[in-house]
Coordinates of C-alpha atoms in Angstrom, one line a residue:
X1 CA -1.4 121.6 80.6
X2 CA 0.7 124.6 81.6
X3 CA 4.9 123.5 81.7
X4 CA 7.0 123.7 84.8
X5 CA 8.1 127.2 85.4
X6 CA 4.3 128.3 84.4
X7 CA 2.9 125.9 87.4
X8 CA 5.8 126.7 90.0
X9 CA 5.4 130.3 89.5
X10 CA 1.7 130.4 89.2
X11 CA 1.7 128.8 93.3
X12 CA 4.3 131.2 94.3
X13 CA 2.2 134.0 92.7
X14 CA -1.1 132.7 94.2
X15 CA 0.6 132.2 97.5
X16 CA 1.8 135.7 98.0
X17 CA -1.9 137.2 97.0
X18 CA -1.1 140.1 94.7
X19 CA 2.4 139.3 94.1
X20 CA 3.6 137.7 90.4
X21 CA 1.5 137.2 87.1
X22 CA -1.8 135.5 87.9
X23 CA -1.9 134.8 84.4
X24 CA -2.0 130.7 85.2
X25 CA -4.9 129.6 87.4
X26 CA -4.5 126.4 89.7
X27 CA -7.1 124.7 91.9
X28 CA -7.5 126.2 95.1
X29 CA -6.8 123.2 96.8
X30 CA -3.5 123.2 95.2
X31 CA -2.6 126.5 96.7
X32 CA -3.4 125.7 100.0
X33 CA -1.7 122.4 100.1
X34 CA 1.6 125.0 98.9
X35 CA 0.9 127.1 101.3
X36 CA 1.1 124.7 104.4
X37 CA 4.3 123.4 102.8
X38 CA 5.7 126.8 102.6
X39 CA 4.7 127.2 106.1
X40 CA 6.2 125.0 107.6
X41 CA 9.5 124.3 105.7
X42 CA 12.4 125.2 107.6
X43 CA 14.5 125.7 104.4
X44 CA 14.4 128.8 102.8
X45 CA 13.0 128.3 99.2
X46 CA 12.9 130.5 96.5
X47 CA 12.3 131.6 92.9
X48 CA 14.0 134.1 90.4
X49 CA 12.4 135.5 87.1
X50 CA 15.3 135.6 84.8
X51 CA 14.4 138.1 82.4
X52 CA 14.0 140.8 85.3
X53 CA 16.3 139.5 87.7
X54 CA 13.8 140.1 90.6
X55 CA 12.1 137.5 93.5
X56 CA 9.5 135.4 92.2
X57 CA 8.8 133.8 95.4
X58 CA 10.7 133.2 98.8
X59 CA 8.9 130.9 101.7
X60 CA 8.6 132.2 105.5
X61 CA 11.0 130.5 106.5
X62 CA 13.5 133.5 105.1
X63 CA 12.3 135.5 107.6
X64 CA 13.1 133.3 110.4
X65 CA 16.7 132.3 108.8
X66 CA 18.0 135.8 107.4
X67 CA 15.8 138.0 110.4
X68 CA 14.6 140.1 107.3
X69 CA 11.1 140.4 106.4
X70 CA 10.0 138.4 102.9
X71 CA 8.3 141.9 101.9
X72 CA 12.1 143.2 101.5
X73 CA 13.7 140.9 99.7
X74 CA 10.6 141.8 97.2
X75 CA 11.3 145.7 97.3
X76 CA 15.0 145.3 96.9
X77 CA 16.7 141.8 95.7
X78 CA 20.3 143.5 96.2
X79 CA 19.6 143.4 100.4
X80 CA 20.1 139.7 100.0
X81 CA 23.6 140.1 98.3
X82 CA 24.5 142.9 101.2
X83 CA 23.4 140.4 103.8
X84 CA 26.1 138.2 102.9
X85 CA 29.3 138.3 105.4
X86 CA 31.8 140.6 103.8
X87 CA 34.6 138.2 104.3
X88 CA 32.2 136.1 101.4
X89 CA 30.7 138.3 99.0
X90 CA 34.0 138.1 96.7
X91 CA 34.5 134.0 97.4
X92 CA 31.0 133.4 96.5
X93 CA 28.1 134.0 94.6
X94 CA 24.6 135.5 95.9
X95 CA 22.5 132.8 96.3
X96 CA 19.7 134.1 94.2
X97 CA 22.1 135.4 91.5
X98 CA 22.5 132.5 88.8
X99 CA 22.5 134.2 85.6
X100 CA 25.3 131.9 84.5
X101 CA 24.3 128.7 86.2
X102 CA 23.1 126.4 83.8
X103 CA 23.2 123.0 85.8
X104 CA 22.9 123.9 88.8
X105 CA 25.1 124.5 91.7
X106 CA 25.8 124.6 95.5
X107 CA 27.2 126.4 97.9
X108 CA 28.3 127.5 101.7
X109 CA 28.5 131.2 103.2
X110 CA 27.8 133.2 106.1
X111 CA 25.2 136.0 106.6
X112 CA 24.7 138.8 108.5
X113 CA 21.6 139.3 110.3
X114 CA 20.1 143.1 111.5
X115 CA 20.8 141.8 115.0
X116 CA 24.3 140.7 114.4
X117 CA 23.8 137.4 114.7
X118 CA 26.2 135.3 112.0
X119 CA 24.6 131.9 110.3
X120 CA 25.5 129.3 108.2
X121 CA 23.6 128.6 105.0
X122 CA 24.4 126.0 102.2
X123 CA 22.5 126.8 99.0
X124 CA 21.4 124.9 96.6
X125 CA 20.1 126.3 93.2
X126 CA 19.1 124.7 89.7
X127 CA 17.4 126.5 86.4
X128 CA 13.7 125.9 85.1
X129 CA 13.7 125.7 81.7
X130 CA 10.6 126.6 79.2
X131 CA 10.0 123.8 76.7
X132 CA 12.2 125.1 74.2
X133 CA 15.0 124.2 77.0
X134 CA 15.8 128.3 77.5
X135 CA 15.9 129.1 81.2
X136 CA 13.1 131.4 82.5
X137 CA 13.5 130.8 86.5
X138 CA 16.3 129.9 88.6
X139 CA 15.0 128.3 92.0
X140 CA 16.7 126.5 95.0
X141 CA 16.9 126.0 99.1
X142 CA 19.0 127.7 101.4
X143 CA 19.2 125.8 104.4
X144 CA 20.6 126.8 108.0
X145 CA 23.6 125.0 108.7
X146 CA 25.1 126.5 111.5
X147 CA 24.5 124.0 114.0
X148 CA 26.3 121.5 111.9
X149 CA 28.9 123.9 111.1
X150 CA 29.7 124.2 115.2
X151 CA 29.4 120.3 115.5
X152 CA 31.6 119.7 112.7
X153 CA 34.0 122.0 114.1
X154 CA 33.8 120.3 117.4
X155 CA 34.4 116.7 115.4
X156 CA 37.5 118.1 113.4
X157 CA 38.8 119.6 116.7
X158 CA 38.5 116.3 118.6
X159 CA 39.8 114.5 115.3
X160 CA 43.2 116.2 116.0
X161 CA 43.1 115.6 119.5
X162 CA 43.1 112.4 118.5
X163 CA 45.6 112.4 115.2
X164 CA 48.3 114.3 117.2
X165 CA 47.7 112.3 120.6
X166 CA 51.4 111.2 122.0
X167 CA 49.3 108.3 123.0
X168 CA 48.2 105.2 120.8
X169 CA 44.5 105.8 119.4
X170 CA 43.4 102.7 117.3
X171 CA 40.2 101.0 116.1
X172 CA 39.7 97.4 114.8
X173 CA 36.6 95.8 112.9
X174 CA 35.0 93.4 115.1
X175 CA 37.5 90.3 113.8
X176 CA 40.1 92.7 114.4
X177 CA 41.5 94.4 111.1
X178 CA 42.9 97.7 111.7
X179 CA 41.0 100.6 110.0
X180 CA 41.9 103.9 112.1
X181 CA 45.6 104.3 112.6
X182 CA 46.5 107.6 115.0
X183 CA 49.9 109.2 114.6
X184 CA 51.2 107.8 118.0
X185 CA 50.2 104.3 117.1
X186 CA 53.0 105.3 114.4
X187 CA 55.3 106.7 116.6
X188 CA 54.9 103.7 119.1
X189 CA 55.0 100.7 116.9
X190 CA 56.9 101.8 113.8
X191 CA 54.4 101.6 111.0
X192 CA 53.1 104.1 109.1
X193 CA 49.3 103.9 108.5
X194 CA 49.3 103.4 105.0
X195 CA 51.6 100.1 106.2
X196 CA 49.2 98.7 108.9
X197 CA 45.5 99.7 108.1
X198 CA 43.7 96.9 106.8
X199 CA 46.2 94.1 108.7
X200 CA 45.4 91.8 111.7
X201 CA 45.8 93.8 115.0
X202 CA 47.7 90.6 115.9
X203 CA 50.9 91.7 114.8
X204 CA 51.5 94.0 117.0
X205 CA 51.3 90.8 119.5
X206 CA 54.3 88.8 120.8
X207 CA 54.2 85.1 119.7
X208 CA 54.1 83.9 123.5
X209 CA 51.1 86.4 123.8
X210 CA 48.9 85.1 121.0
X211 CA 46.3 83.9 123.9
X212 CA 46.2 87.4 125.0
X213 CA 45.2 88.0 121.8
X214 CA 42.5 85.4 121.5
X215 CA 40.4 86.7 124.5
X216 CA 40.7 90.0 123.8
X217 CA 39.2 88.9 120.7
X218 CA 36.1 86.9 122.4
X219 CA 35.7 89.7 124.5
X220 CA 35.4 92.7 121.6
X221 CA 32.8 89.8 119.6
X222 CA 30.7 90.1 122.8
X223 CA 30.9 94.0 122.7
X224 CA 32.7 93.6 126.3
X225 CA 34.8 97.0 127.3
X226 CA 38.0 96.1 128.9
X227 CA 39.5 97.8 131.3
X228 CA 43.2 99.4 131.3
X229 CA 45.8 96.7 131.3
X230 CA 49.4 96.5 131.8
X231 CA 50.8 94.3 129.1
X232 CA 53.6 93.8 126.5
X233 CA 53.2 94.4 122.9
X234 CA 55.5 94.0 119.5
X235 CA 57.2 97.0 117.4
X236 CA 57.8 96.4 114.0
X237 CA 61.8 96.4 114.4
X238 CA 61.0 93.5 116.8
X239 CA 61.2 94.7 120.6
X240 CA 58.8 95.1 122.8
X241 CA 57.8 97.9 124.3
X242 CA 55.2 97.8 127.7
X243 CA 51.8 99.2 127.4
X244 CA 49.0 100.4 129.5
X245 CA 46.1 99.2 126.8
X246 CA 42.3 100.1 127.4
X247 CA 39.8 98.6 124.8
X248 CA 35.8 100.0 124.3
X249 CA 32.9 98.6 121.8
X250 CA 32.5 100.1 119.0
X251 CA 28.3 99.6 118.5
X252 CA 25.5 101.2 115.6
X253 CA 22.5 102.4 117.1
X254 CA 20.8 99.2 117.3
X255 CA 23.4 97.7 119.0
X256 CA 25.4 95.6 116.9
X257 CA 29.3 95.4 117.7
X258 CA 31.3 96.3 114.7
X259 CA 34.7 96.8 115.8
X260 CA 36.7 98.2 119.0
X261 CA 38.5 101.4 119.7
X262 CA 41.9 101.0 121.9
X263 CA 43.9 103.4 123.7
X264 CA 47.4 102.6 124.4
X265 CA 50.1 104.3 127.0
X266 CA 53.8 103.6 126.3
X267 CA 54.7 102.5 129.9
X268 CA 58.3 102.8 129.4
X269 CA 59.2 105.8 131.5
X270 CA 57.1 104.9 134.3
X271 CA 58.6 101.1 134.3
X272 CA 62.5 103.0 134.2
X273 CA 61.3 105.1 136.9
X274 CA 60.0 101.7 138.7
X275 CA 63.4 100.1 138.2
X276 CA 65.3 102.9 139.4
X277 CA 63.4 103.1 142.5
X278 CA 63.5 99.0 143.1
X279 CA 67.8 99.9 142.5
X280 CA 67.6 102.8 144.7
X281 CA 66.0 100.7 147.2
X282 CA 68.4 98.0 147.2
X283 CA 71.1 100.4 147.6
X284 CA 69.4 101.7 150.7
X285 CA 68.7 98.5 152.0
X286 CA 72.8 97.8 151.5
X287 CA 74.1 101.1 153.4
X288 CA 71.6 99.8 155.9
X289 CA 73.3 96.8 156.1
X290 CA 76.2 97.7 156.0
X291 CA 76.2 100.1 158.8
X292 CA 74.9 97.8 161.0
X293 CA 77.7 95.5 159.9
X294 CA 79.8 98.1 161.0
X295 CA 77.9 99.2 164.2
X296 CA 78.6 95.3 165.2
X297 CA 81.9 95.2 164.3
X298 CA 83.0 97.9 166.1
X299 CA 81.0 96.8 169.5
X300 CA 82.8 93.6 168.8
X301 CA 86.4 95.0 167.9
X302 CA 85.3 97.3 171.3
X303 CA 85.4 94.1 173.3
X304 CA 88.5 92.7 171.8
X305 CA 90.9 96.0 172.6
X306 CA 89.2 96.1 176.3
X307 CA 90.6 92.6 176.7
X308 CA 93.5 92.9 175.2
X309 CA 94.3 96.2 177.2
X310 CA 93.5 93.8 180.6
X311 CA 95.9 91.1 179.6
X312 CA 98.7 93.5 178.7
X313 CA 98.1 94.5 182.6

């Protein structure tokens, strides 16, 4: 029974025809079944002799990651290391060079592909060791990751959209404990994530609006959305401030409600603004008055000094 590296280098030697020692024979049905795994593995695997320091083995799929043919890598292991992003080559290493790597490792880096293109790859590698426990191969994957890279990118950019939002951006479980905690729910209300996450949402209710609280309740347990509401809610020095609060279900996949995500707008400008144009109204509605007051008055006083001007006659 040959050991490990002898059976993972004798498919990668059988696969590539007349590439590697054919030393080690296995079953032909073997190589096939290697060969349509090879095919159609979208990772990029590979092996490394050790004691030569050159490519064993690396599947298609290099080709269609790095844009370089496999036949390459084979003439010339060193075009691998120069296809990795000069801003990288110092912060990491190759992903085939593991002469020191004894349990294994994992990385991220960029490459450079012929037609400029720049890609993601995480690699993972790990040693083969002989019987006698001396490593004789390295071997790993090196998948694409750039597509996770830009969405990841995306989620940390909308994550501090979010964090650094002026407005209130909370979520509850589904019985309404506080587990996300924005910075302008700290701004609004006073206290500090580390303070509120993990508490009942209902302090940040008044006592006289504990049925508020209630409903809104019912309504998150049934995974209803509600829409944007003007109501009051509690800071932790005690006043109240008034808030424009919006509430959405938070749901898995299947559809299961676990929890809400609110939205709060501090209302307190746009309810000074509201008061100051009631008070500018009033005042209005006074010098209205009050100049038709006087417009009377003086039609009035009019009469009086026209009949007093006939009697002193």
């Amino acid at each position: 029974m040959p050991d490990q590296p002898e059976t993972i280098e004798s498919l990668a030697a059988l696969s590539m025809g007349n590439k590697g020692p054919p030393e080690v024979m296995v079953q032909g049905e073997s190589i096939e079944q290697f060969r349509e795994l090879m095919k159609h593995l979208q990772q990029v695997f590979w092996i490394k002799n050790v004691a030569t320091n050159g490519v064993l083995y690396v599947s298609p799929a290099y080709e269609t990651v790095w844009g370089r043919i496999c036949q390459s890598l084979y003439d010339n292991f060193q075009s691998l290391q120069d296809s990795i992003h000069p801003e990288d080559r110092e912060r990491v290493s190759g992903p085939m060079d593991g002469d020191e790597d004894v349990a294994g490792r994992e990385q991220e880096f960029r490459i450079l592909r012929p037609d400029g293109e720049v890609r993601w790859i995480r690699s993972r590698s790990y040693p083969v060791r002989n019987e006698r426990r001396e490593i004789q191969r390295h071997a790993g994957v090196d998948e694409d990751i750039t597509e996770w890279k830009a969405s990841e990118s995306e989620r940390s950019r909308l994550a501090a959209i979010v964090e650094y939002s002026e407005d209130v951006v909370m979520s509850t479980s589904v019985d309404g404990i506080i587990i996300n905690w924005n910075h302008g729910a700290e701004r609004q209300y006073g206290y500090s994530a580390a303070e509120i996450i993990g508490h009942s949402v209902s302090v940040l209710f008044p006592p006289d609006h504990y049925r508020e609280y209630v409903e809104e309740m019912k309504k998150i347990g049934r995974g209803e959305a509600i829409p944007s509401y003007d109501t009051v809610r509690l800071r932790k020095d005690g006043t109240l401030v008034n808030m424009s609060v919006s509430i959405s279900p938070i749901e898995t996949r299947t559809g299961e409600v676990v929890g809400a995500s609110k939205i709060g707008h501090d209302l307190t400008k746009i309810k000074t603004l509201e008061a100051q144009f009631i008070e500018a109204q009033k005042m209005e509605v006074v010098g209205q008055l009050a100049g038709g007051v006087a417009h009377d008055f003086n039609n009035i006083l009019a009469v009086i000094i026209g009949y007093n001007d006939l009697i002193e006659q």
